[in-house]
CSV table of C-alpha atoms and ligand atoms in Angstrom, one decimal:
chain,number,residue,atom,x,y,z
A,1487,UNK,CA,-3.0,-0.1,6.8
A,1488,UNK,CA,-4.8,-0.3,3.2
A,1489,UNK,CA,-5.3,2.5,0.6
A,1490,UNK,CA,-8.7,3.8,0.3
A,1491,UNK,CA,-8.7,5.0,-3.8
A,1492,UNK,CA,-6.6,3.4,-6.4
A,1493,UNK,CA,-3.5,2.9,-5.1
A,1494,UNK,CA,-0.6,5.4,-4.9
A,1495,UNK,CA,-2.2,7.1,-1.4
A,1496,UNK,CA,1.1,7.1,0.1
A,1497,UNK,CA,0.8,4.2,2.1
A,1498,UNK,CA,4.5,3.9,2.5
A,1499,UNK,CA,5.2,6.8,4.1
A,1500,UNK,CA,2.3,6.8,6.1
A,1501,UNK,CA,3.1,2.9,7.4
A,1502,UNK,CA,6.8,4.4,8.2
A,1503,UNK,CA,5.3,7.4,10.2
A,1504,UNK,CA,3.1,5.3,12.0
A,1505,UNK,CA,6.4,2.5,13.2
A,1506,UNK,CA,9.1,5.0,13.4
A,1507,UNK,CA,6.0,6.6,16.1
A,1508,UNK,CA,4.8,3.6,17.0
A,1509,UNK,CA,7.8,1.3,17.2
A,1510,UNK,CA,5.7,-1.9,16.4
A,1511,UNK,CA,7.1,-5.0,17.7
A,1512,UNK,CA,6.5,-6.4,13.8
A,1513,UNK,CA,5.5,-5.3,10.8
A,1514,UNK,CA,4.3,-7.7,7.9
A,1515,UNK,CA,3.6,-7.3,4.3
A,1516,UNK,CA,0.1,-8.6,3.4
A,1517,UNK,CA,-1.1,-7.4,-0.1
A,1518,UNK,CA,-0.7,-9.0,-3.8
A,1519,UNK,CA,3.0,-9.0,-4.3
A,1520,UNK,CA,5.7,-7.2,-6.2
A,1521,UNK,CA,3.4,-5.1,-8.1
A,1522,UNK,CA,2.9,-2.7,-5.5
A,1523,UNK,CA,5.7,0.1,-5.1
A,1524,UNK,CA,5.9,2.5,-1.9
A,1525,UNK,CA,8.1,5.0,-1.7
A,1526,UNK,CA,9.8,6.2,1.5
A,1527,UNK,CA,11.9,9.4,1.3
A,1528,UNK,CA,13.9,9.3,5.1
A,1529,UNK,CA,17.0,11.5,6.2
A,1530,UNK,CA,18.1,11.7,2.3
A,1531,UNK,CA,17.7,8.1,1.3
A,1532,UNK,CA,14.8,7.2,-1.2
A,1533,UNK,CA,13.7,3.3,-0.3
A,1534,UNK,CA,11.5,2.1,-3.3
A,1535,UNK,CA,9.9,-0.9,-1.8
A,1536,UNK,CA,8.0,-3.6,-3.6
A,1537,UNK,CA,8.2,-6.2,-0.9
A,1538,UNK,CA,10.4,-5.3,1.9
A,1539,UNK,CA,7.7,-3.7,5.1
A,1540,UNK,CA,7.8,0.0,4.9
A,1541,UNK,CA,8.2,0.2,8.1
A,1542,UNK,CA,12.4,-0.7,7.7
A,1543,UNK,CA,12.8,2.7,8.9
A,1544,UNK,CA,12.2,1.4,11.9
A,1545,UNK,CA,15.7,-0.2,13.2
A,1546,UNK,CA,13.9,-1.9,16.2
A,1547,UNK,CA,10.9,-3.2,13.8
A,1548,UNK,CA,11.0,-7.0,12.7
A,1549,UNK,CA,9.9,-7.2,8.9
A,1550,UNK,CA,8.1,-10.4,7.9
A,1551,UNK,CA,6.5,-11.2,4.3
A,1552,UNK,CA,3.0,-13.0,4.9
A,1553,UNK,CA,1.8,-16.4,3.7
A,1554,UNK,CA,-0.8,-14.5,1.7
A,1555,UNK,CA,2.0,-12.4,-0.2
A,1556,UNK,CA,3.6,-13.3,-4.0
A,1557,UNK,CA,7.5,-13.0,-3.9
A,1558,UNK,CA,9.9,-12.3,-7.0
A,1559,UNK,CA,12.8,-14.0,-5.3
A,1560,UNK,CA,15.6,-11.4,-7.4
A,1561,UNK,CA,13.3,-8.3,-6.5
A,1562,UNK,CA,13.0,-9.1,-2.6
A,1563,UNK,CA,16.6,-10.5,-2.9
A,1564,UNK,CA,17.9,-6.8,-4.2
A,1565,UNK,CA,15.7,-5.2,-1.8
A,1566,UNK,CA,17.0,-7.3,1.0
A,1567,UNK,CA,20.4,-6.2,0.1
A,1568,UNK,CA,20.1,-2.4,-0.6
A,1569,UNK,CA,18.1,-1.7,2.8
A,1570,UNK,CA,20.6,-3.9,4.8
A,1571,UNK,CA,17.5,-5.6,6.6
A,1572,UNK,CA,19.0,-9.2,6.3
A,1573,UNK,CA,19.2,-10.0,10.3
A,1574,UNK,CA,15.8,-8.9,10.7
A,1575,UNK,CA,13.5,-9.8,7.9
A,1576,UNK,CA,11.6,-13.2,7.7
A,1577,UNK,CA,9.4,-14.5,4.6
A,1578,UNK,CA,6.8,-17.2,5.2
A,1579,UNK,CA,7.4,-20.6,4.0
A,1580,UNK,CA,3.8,-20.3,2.2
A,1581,UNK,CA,3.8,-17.4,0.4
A,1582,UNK,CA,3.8,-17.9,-3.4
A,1583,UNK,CA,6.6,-18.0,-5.7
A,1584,UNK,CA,6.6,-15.5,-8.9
A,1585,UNK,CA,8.5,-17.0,-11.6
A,1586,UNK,CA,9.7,-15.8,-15.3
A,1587,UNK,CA,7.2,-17.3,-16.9
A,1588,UNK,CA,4.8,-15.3,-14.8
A,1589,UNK,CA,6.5,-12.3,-16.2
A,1590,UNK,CA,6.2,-13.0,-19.3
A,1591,UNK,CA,2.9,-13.8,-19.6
A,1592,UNK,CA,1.7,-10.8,-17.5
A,1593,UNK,CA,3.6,-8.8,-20.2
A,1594,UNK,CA,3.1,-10.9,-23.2
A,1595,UNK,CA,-1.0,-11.0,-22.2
A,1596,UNK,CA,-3.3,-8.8,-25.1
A,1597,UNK,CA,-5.6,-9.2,-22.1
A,1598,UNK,CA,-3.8,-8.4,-19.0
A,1599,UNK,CA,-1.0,-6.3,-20.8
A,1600,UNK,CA,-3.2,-4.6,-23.4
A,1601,UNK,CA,-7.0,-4.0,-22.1
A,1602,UNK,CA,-6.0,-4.3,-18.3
A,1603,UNK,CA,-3.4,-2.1,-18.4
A,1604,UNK,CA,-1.2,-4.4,-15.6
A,1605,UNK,CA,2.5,-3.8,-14.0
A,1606,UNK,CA,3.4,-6.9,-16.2
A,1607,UNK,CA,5.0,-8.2,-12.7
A,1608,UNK,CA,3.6,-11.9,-13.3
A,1609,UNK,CA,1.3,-11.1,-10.0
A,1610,UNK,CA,-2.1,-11.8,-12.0
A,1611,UNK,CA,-0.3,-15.2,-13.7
A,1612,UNK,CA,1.3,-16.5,-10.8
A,1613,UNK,CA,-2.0,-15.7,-8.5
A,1614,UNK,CA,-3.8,-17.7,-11.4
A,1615,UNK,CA,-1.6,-20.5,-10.8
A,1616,UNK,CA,-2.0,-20.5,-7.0
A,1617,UNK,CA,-5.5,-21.3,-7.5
A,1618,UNK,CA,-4.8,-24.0,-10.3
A,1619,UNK,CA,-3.0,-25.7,-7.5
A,1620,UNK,CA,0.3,-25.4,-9.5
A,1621,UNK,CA,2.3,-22.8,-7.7
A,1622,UNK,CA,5.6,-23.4,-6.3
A,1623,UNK,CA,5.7,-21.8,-2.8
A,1624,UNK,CA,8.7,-20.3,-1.1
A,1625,UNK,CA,9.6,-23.2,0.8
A,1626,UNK,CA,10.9,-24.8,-2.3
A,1627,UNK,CA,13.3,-22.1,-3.1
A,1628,UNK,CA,17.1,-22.5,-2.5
A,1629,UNK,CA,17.5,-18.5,-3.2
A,1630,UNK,CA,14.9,-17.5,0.0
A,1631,UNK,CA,16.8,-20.3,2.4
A,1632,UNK,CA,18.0,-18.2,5.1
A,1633,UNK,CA,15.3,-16.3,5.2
A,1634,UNK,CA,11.8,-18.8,5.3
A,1635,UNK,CA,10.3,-19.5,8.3
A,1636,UNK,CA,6.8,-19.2,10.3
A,1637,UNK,CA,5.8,-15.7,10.2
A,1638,UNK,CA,2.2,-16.8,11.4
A,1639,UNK,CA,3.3,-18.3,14.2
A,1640,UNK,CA,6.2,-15.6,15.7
A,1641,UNK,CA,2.9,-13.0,14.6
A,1642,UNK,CA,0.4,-14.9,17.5
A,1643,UNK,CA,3.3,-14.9,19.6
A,1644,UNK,CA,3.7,-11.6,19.4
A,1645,UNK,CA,0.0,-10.5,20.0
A,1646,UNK,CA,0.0,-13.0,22.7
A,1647,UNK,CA,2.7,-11.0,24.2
A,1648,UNK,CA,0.7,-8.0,24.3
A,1649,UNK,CA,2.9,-6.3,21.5
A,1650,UNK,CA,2.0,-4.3,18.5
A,1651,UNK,CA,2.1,-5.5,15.1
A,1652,UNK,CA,1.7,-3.1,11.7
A,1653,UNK,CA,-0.2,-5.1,8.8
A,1654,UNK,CA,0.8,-3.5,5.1
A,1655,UNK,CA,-2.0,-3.9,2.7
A,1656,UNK,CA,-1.4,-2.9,-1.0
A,1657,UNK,CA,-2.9,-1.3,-4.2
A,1658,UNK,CA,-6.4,0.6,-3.2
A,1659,UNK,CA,-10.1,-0.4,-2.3
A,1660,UNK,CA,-11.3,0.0,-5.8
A,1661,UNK,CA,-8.1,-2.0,-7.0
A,1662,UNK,CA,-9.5,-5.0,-5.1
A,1663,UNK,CA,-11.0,-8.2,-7.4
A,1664,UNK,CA,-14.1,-8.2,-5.5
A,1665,UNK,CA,-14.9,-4.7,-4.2
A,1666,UNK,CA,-13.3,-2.4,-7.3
A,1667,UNK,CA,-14.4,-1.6,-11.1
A,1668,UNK,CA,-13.7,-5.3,-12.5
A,1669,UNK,CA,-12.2,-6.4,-14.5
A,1670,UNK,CA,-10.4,-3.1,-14.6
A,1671,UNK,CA,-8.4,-4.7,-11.0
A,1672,UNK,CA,-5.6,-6.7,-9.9
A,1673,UNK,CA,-5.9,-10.1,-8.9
A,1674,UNK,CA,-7.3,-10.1,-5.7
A,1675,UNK,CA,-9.1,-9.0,-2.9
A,1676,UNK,CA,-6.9,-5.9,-1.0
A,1677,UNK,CA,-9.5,-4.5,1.6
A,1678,UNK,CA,-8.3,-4.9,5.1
A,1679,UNK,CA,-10.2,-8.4,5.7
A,1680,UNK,CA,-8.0,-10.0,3.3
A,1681,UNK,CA,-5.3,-8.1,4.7
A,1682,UNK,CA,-5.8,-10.3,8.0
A,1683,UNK,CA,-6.3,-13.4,5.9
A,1684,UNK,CA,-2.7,-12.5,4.2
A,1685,UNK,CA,-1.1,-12.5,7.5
A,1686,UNK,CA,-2.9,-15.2,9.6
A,1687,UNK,CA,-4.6,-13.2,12.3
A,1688,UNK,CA,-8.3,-13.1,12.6
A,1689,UNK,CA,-10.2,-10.4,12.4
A,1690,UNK,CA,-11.3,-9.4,16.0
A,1691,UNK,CA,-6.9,-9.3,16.4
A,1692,UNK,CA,-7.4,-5.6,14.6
A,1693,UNK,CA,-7.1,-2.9,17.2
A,1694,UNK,CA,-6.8,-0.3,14.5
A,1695,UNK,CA,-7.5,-0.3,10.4
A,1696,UNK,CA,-6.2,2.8,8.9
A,1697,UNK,CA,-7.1,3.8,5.3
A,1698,UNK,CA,-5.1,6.1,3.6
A,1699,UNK,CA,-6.4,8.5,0.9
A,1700,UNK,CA,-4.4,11.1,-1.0
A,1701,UNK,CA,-6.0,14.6,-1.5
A,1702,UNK,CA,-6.5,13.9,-4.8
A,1703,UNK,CA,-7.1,10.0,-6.6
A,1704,UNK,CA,-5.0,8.8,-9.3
A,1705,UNK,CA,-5.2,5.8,-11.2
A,1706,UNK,CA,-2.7,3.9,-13.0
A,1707,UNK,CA,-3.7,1.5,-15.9
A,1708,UNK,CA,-7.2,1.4,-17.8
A,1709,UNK,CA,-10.4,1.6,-15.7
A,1710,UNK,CA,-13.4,4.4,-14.9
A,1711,UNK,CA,-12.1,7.5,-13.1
A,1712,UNK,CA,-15.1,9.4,-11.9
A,1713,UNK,CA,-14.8,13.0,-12.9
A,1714,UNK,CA,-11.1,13.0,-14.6
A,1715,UNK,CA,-9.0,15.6,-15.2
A,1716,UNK,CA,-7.2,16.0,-18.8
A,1717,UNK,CA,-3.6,15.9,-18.8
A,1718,UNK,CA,-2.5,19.6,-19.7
A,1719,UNK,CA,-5.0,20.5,-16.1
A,1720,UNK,CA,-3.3,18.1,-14.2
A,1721,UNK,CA,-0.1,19.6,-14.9
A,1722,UNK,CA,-1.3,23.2,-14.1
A,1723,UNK,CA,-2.8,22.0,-10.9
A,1724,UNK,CA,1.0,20.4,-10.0
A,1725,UNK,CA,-0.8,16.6,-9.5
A,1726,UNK,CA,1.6,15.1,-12.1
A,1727,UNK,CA,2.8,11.6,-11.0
A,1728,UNK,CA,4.2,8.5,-12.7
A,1729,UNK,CA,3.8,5.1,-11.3
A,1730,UNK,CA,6.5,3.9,-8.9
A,1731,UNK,CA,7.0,0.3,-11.0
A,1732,UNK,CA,5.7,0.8,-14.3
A,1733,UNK,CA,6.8,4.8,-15.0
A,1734,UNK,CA,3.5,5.0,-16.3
A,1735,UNK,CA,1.8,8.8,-16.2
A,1736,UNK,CA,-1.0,8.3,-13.6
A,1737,UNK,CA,-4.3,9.9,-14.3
A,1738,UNK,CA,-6.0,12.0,-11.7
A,1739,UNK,CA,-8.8,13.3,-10.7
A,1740,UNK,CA,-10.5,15.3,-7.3
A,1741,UNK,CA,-10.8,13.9,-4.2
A,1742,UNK,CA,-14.0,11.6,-4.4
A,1743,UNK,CA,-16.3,11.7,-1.1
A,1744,UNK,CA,-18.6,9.5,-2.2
A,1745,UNK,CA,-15.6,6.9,-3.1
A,1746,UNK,CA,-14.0,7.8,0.7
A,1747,UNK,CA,-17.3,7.0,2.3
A,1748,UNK,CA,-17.2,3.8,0.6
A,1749,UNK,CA,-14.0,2.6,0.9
A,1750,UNK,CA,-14.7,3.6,4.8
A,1751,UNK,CA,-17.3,0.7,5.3
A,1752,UNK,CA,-15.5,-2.0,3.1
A,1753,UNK,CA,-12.5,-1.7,5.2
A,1754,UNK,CA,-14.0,-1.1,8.8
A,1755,UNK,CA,-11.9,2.3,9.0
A,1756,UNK,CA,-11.0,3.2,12.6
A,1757,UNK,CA,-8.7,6.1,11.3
A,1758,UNK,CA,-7.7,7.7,8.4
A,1759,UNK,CA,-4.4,9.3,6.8
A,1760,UNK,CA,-4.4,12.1,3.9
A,1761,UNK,CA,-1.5,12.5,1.8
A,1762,UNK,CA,-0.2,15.6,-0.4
A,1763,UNK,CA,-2.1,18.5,1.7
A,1764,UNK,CA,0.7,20.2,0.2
A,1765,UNK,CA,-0.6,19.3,-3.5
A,1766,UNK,CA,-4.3,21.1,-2.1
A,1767,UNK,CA,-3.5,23.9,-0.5
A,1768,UNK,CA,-0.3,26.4,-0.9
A,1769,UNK,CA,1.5,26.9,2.6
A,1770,UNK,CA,0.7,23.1,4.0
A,1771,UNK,CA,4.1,22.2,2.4
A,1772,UNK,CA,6.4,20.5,5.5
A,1773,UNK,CA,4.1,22.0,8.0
A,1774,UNK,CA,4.1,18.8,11.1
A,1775,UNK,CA,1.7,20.6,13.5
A,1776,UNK,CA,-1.9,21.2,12.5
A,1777,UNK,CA,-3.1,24.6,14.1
A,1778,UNK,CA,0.2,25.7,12.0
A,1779,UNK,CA,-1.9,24.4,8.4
A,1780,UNK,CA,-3.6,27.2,6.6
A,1781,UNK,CA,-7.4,27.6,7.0
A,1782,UNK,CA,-8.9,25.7,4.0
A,1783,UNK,CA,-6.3,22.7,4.5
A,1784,UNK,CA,-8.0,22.3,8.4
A,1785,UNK,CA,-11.2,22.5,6.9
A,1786,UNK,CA,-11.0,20.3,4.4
A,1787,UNK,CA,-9.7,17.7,6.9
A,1788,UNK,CA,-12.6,18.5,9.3
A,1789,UNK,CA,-15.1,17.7,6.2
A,1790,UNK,CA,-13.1,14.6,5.2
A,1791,UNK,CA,-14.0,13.3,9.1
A,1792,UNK,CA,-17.8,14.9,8.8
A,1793,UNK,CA,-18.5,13.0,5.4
A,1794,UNK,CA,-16.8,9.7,6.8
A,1795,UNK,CA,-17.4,9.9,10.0
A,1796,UNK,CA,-14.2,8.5,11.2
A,1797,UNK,CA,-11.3,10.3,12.6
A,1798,UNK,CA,-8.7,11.4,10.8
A,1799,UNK,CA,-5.4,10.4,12.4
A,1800,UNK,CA,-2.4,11.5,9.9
A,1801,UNK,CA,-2.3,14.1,7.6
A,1802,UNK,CA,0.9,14.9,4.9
A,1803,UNK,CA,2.6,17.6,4.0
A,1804,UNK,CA,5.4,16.3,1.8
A,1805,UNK,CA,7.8,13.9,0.5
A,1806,UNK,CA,9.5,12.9,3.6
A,1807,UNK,CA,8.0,10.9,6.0
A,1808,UNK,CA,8.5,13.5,8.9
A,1809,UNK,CA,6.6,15.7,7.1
A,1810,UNK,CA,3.5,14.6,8.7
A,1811,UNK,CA,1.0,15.7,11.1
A,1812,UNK,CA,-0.8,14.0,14.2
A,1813,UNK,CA,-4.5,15.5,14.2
A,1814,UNK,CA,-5.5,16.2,17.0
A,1815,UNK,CA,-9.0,15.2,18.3
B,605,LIG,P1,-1.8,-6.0,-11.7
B,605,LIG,O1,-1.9,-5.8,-10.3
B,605,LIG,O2,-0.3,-5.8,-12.2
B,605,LIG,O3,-2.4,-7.2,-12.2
B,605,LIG,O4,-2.5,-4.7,-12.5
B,605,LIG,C1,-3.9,-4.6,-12.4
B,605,LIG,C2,-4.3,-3.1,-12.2
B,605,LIG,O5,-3.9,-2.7,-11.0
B,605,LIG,C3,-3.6,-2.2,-13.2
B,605,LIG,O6,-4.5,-1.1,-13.5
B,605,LIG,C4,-2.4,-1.6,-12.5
B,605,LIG,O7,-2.0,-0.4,-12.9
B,605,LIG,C5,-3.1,-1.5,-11.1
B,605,LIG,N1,-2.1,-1.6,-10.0
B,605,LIG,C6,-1.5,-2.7,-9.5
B,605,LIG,N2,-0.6,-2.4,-8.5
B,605,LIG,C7,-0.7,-1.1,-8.3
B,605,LIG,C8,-0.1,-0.2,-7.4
B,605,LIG,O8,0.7,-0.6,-6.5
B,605,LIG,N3,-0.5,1.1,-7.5
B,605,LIG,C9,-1.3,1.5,-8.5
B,605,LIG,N4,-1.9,0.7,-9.3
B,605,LIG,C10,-1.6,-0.6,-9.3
B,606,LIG,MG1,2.5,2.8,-5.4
């Protein structure tokens, strides 16, 4: 599962649909680390995630933090503890350790900070020192003891076994080091290939990739936004957001075909999800079944699939993650 725009899609509810549908054997968080934040609103409880799988909701689902992945140790540690998903949650003895002087710099940066517009989470420092060959990884930490082990390995088992996994990618397409609007990016590569590298699967192990796009992009932080929409009209249109880490007011802009058809090919969609019908089109607000959406909202989902030509699979109507519908096909 990766986001097709900028971040912000909705990929956490989406991923949460999909296991508490699903019920995935696993579910592993690939991605850049703690500077991603997904949302999951579930029977009254708001989970803001940064590390922890979104698919927690879940009971059945085993949560696993790939190799691939940067950890905060206190962020994961206070996530751990306020979802209760100690027994079940494993984090790979390779993934990278983000430290306070990560933080600081990230914050600290006139670069990063000031023209890059970061989440000032240390991700871009600490992924700078994981190439300098200078990162501590988890194993060394005393903190993430009881949880390290071989999430690789219990993964292949697992596929081996015939079970399904759920791989979490982060940020968006044009987000990604390589593929988006450098340098205006975060520090690596987030389409779904580098998604499997996270996790250690190749790619022929991917049954399904799923991009999720929002009916309208946002972007947090500095970077081109094709055909953006001033402040006082995003308010009257009711897209107003803020960023889940930083609080930061994100900018907006229409949903970009041209940017959908492209983020189709650099991921290999099979499927797609669209978020916030209920933002688009007034009566799609908690609807779950699709003949139920008003005309324009079917429609627009139908030209979403004609322009991609891939299939779209989920579609939301709201906050909660059961306000979603299967398309039908
Ligand atoms: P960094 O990932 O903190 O280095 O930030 C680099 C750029 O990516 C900035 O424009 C951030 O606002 C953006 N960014 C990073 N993570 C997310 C996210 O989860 N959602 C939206 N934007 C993000
Ligand atoms: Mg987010």
């Amino acid at each position: 599962m990766v986001g097709g725009f900028y971040g912000d899609e909705g990929k956490g509810k989406i991923v949460a649909f999909h296991a508490l549908r699903t019920k995935p054997e696993a579910s592993v968080r690939a991605g850049v680390g703690p500077n991603a934040g997904h949302t999951v609103r579930h029977r009254g409880t708001v989970a803001r995630l940064r590390l922890v799988p979104s698919s927690f909701v879940n009971p059945s689902t085993k949560l696993m933090i790939a190799p691939g992945v940067l950890v905060d140790e206190n962020v994961l540690l206070k996530e751990i503890d306020e979802l209760g998903v100690a027994q079940r949650l494993m984090v790979d003895r390779r993934s990278g350790l983000i430290e306070a002087r990560h933080i600081e710099r990230d914050k600290g940066d006139e670069h990063l900070a000031g023209k890059i517009g970061t989440t000032g989470t240390g991700t871009g420092p600490a992924m700078e020192d994981r190439v300098g060959r200078r990162l501590r990884l988890a194993d060394q930490s005393e903190k993430l003891k009881p949880f390290l082990g071989d999430t690789v390995e219990e993964l292949q088992k697992a596929l081996e076994e015939g079970k399904t996994i759920v791989a979490e990618g982060t940020q968006g397409t044009f987000l990604s080091l390589y593929h988006g609007t450098y340098p205006y990016v975060t520090s690596k590569d987030v389409t779904a290939s580098s998604v499997l590298a996270d996790i250690g699967v190749g790619p022929k192990a991917a049954e399904q990739v799923i991009v999720v796009f929002k009916s309208f992009v946002t972007r947090v932080g500095n970077g081109p936004l094709e055909n953006e929409i001033p402040k006082d009209e995003v308010e009257a249109r009711g897209w107003v957001e803020r960023g889940s880490v930083t609080g930061r007011l994100r900018r907006a802009a229409p949903f970009d075909f041209e940017l959908a058809r492209r983020a189709v090919k650099l991921n290999g969609a099979t499927a797609l999800a669209i978020t916030k019908l209920d933002a688009l089109f007034s009566g799609a607000a908690g609807i779950t079944h699709f003949e139920k959406l008003p005309k324009e909202a079917r429609d627009f989902i139908r030209k979403v699939e004609d322009e991609t030509g891939v299939p779209v699979l989920y579609a939301g109507t709201g906050e909660e993650v059961l306000d979603t519908i299967v398309v039908p096909h």
